[in-house]
Amino acid sequence: MNNPIPLSASSVSSDTAGAVITLSDVCKRYGSLDVLTGLSLQVERGEVYGFLGRNGAGKSTAIRMMMGITKISSGSIHLFGESINSSVVTARQRIGYVAQEQHFYPWMTPKQLAKFVKGFYPKWDQARYEKLLNVFELPMKRKLGNFSGGMKAKLALSLALATRPECLILDEPTAGMDPVARREFLDLVSEEARNDDATIFFSTHLIDDIEAIADRIGIIESGRAVYEGPLGPLSESLATYSIDNTLYRPGQVPGDFVNSAVNVLQSSSRHGRHHVVLQFPYGAPLSPVLDYGWRQDSMTLEDVFIAVVAKSSHRE
């Protein structure tokens, strides 16, 4: 019998030499508060990795530890095969980082900022920086105190890409942007990073952003990974069904399921119908014999994400 895809992270390989980012059983505590509770993940060279989780799940904390900004309580982090305990400064010269919130000196201009930043990065590309400012229509001589939040995010991306990074780490970069600006931002990230064969680690709670560009995803909830792997196998192993509330009986599932390994990930009522999300063994047919008023509904990646997170939260 095949087992359903587990709602837990895949095991991290013991061979980290070929990986760009490896977190192994990472924990972070602030006093009695556990923010990360054994987070493990691995990002391979050249891939786009989507780091998904709702606000407060621990995404930004994990990234700040990767960048050496926040200290690990326990566990280990390796960047480019080396422990950050011994090589964080060298590793950061190979990484382009766009933080969730941008903090620039308000009296500086983009031109002055470039002069300040480029001394820290051996591969700084001034021509690329100026090209990106032009693409984003960012004025070179305007003071940063007059920039909007979206303009600052675009400036941060321009700075990150101008370092010719081997890895681009993005922490909720499109938060607060309108849909047009978000699409422009994502298209540029994908195009420029792919041109350089750079690895992209993209943290967000905006599911559409990940669906457009990610090769693999990691879903984090309550400080640990609850799924890591390609989008396809996860989406293809889940299906959602609904029935009129007047016909639903507690604990009821649709059709005739032969395999007892099926999991009910979510069960809720809305808009007059009761909905269930079911997890099947990977490769099993997702269309049971429907009866007694059940129907199969379409399922977006956002629906998949909510179902996985809801099941994980219920286990706490």
XYZ file of C-alpha atoms in Angstrom:
316
model
C 0.000 0.000 0.000
C 1.300 3.474 -0.906
C 1.280 6.031 1.868
C -0.030 9.571 1.503
C 2.527 12.341 1.198
C 3.372 13.153 4.834
C 2.580 16.596 6.165
C 6.139 16.992 7.350
C 9.371 18.151 5.810
C 11.357 15.719 3.736
C 14.539 14.596 5.424
C 17.523 16.852 4.791
C 20.382 15.102 3.048
C 23.532 14.608 5.089
C 25.501 15.768 2.029
C 25.293 19.562 2.161
C 28.249 20.283 -0.127
C 26.082 20.800 -3.225
C 23.333 22.738 -1.427
C 23.204 26.517 -1.219
C 21.143 26.644 1.997
C 20.750 23.890 4.592
C 18.929 24.235 7.909
C 19.118 21.239 10.232
C 16.843 21.056 13.295
C 17.092 24.821 13.854
C 15.460 26.221 16.985
C 15.056 29.787 18.169
C 13.825 30.752 21.604
C 13.218 34.166 23.131
C 12.903 33.398 26.827
C 9.928 31.040 27.147
C 8.724 31.751 23.579
C 9.636 29.143 20.938
C 9.682 30.790 17.510
C 11.348 27.941 15.599
C 10.990 24.382 16.888
C 13.281 22.183 14.779
C 13.155 23.684 11.293
C 14.925 21.649 8.597
C 15.105 22.426 4.881
C 17.533 22.275 1.983
C 17.788 24.497 -1.093
C 19.707 23.202 -4.093
C 21.833 25.267 -6.452
C 19.904 26.969 -9.235
C 16.375 26.335 -7.983
C 13.604 28.728 -7.003
C 12.486 27.737 -3.521
C 9.213 29.109 -2.193
C 9.145 29.499 1.588
C 5.459 29.612 2.549
C 3.820 30.340 5.853
C 1.258 32.660 7.333
C 2.338 35.766 9.216
C 4.037 34.843 12.492
C 4.994 31.318 11.393
C 8.715 32.051 11.766
C 9.773 32.820 8.173
C 11.539 36.116 8.857
C 13.254 34.717 11.956
C 14.645 31.843 9.890
C 15.953 34.245 7.242
C 17.536 36.562 9.782
C 19.420 33.580 11.185
C 20.559 32.578 7.685
C 21.967 36.066 7.245
C 23.729 36.007 10.614
C 21.570 38.843 11.959
C 19.921 36.701 14.638
C 21.712 34.027 16.665
C 20.569 30.381 16.550
C 19.457 28.792 19.820
C 20.271 25.268 18.592
C 20.700 23.331 15.351
C 22.879 24.302 12.408
C 22.805 26.411 9.242
C 25.118 25.921 6.259
C 25.455 28.327 3.335
C 27.299 27.085 0.240
C 28.330 24.009 2.225
C 29.989 25.950 5.054
C 28.694 26.578 8.562
C 27.640 30.173 9.121
C 29.515 30.010 12.423
C 32.774 30.222 10.473
C 31.908 31.894 7.160
C 28.897 34.211 7.480
C 30.734 37.322 6.219
C 32.110 35.539 3.145
C 28.728 33.910 2.475
C 26.900 37.244 2.645
C 29.122 38.600 -0.138
C 27.647 35.878 -2.347
C 24.023 36.607 -1.345
C 21.623 39.318 -2.463
C 19.177 40.030 0.372
C 15.888 41.925 0.233
C 14.484 42.292 3.758
C 10.810 42.507 4.665
C 11.206 46.147 5.698
C 13.668 48.551 4.111
C 15.712 50.847 6.329
C 17.744 53.369 4.343
C 19.323 56.621 5.465
C 16.623 59.137 4.440
C 19.178 61.804 3.452
C 20.881 59.500 0.943
C 20.058 59.227 -2.757
C 20.283 55.964 -4.765
C 23.550 57.271 -6.220
C 25.054 57.883 -2.766
C 23.718 54.558 -1.503
C 25.502 52.675 -4.278
C 28.825 54.301 -3.362
C 28.310 53.160 0.230
C 27.225 49.582 -0.564
C 29.541 48.603 -3.417
C 32.638 48.490 -1.213
C 31.249 45.418 0.566
C 30.717 43.371 -2.624
C 33.633 42.312 -4.849
C 31.347 41.653 -7.858
C 29.415 44.938 -7.689
C 28.046 45.862 -11.141
C 27.363 49.595 -11.382
C 26.018 49.362 -14.932
C 23.469 46.765 -13.870
C 22.445 48.871 -10.895
C 21.785 51.907 -13.082
C 19.909 49.766 -15.609
C 17.628 48.387 -12.891
C 16.929 51.850 -11.484
C 15.904 52.904 -14.971
C 13.663 49.840 -15.433
C 11.936 50.584 -12.117
C 11.810 54.317 -12.899
C 13.639 55.178 -9.678
C 15.234 58.659 -9.703
C 18.977 58.464 -9.062
C 19.184 61.805 -7.252
C 15.996 61.848 -5.150
C 16.439 61.471 -1.384
C 15.300 58.100 -0.066
C 13.178 59.742 2.617
C 10.787 60.672 -0.200
C 10.504 57.104 -1.556
C 7.321 55.061 -1.066
C 7.426 51.559 0.409
C 7.136 50.001 -3.043
C 9.936 52.189 -4.389
C 12.184 51.151 -1.489
C 11.508 47.463 -2.190
C 12.461 47.964 -5.834
C 15.587 49.841 -4.790
C 16.521 46.995 -2.425
C 16.128 44.492 -5.272
C 18.258 46.673 -7.551
C 20.993 46.736 -4.901
C 20.766 42.978 -4.363
C 20.970 42.127 -8.059
C 23.810 44.595 -8.653
C 26.017 42.437 -6.409
C 25.748 39.615 -8.983
C 24.599 37.207 -6.252
C 24.841 33.438 -6.423
C 21.788 33.300 -4.165
C 18.950 35.806 -3.860
C 17.031 35.774 -0.560
C 13.714 37.622 -0.604
C 11.710 38.134 2.589
C 8.102 39.131 1.760
C 9.387 41.544 -0.921
C 6.014 42.330 -2.523
C 4.090 43.095 0.687
C 2.216 46.335 0.216
C 2.643 46.482 -3.560
C -0.316 46.799 -5.890
C -0.896 43.891 -8.348
C 0.810 45.666 -11.270
C 3.927 46.486 -9.244
C 4.029 42.941 -7.837
C 3.947 41.388 -11.312
C 6.651 43.759 -12.552
C 8.801 42.934 -9.535
C 8.377 39.150 -9.900
C 9.043 39.189 -13.640
C 12.292 41.038 -13.079
C 13.373 38.725 -10.251
C 12.749 35.684 -12.417
C 14.424 37.094 -15.517
C 17.530 38.572 -13.900
C 18.207 35.725 -11.500
C 17.682 33.075 -14.176
C 20.102 34.923 -16.462
C 22.763 34.541 -13.758
C 21.762 30.948 -12.847
C 21.217 32.250 -9.327
C 19.383 30.346 -6.611
C 16.275 32.131 -5.309
C 14.881 31.690 -1.793
C 11.511 33.456 -1.796
C 9.612 33.876 1.488
C 5.984 34.980 1.290
C 2.417 34.360 2.415
C 1.110 35.466 -1.021
C 0.480 32.137 -2.708
C 0.150 33.510 -6.250
C 3.723 34.806 -6.091
C 5.111 31.335 -5.430
C 2.880 29.518 -7.893
C 4.260 31.688 -10.703
C 7.972 30.983 -10.209
C 8.787 28.240 -7.641
C 10.386 24.856 -8.418
C 9.907 23.542 -4.867
C 8.185 24.817 -1.757
C 8.572 24.522 1.978
C 5.537 25.227 4.156
C 6.276 26.351 7.711
C 3.775 26.402 10.550
C 4.390 26.971 14.257
C 8.133 27.127 13.740
C 8.702 23.918 11.788
C 8.379 22.689 8.211
C 5.175 20.725 7.617
C 5.809 20.078 3.917
C 8.828 20.313 1.641
C 8.898 19.259 -1.986
C 7.567 20.042 -5.476
C 4.210 21.705 -5.920
C 2.888 18.974 -8.217
C 2.896 15.945 -5.886
C 1.274 17.950 -3.083
C -1.473 19.443 -5.267
C -2.122 16.154 -7.055
C -2.596 14.224 -3.812
C -5.337 16.526 -2.495
C -8.932 17.025 -3.578
C -11.885 18.951 -2.195
C -15.558 17.938 -2.145
C -18.718 19.597 -0.881
C -22.305 18.734 -0.023
C -25.360 20.764 0.948
C -25.375 21.378 4.702
C -28.827 19.817 5.040
C -27.484 16.495 3.708
C -24.210 16.396 5.642
C -23.700 14.075 8.610
C -20.759 14.589 11.054
C -17.696 12.591 10.012
C -19.135 11.793 6.600
C -16.824 11.673 3.545
C -17.883 11.346 -0.102
C -18.009 8.146 -2.094
C -16.507 4.722 -1.642
C -12.837 4.901 -0.584
C -11.123 1.517 -0.717
C -7.802 2.736 0.700
C -8.059 3.376 4.433
C -4.971 5.638 4.384
C -6.955 8.653 3.179
C -6.667 11.650 5.533
C -9.269 14.337 6.085
C -7.188 17.535 6.181
C -10.002 20.012 6.554
C -13.732 19.895 7.260
C -15.760 23.104 7.398
C -19.038 24.702 6.402
C -19.479 27.879 4.391
C -22.003 29.368 1.991
C -24.572 26.677 2.771
C -22.331 23.719 1.935
C -20.015 21.475 3.945
C -16.522 21.142 2.444
C -13.896 18.459 3.062
C -10.313 18.354 1.792
C -8.971 14.827 1.419
C -5.391 13.575 1.052
C -4.842 10.517 -1.112
C -1.866 8.222 -1.607
C 0.221 9.838 -4.353
C -0.774 8.440 -7.739
C -4.184 7.206 -6.578
C -7.262 8.376 -8.483
C -8.779 11.535 -6.993
C -12.341 10.928 -8.196
C -14.254 8.583 -5.879
C -17.749 7.473 -6.665
C -19.824 10.463 -5.630
C -23.224 9.889 -4.077
C -25.791 11.458 -1.755
C -25.281 14.957 -3.193
C -21.473 15.251 -3.010
C -19.586 17.073 -5.767
C -15.893 17.601 -6.500
C -14.781 21.264 -6.512
C -11.768 22.941 -8.070
C -8.788 23.560 -5.801
C -6.265 26.404 -6.040
C -2.751 26.411 -4.566
C -4.099 28.740 -1.885
C -6.692 26.084 -0.974
C -3.884 23.504 -0.744
C -1.813 25.784 1.470
C -4.720 26.520 3.830
C -5.578 22.817 4.127
C -2.001 21.813 4.979
C -1.604 24.613 7.531
C -5.018 23.891 9.071
C -4.162 20.200 9.549
C -0.792 21.069 11.099
C -2.365 23.610 13.470
C -4.925 21.030 14.563
C -2.099 18.667 15.544
C -0.535 21.200 17.913
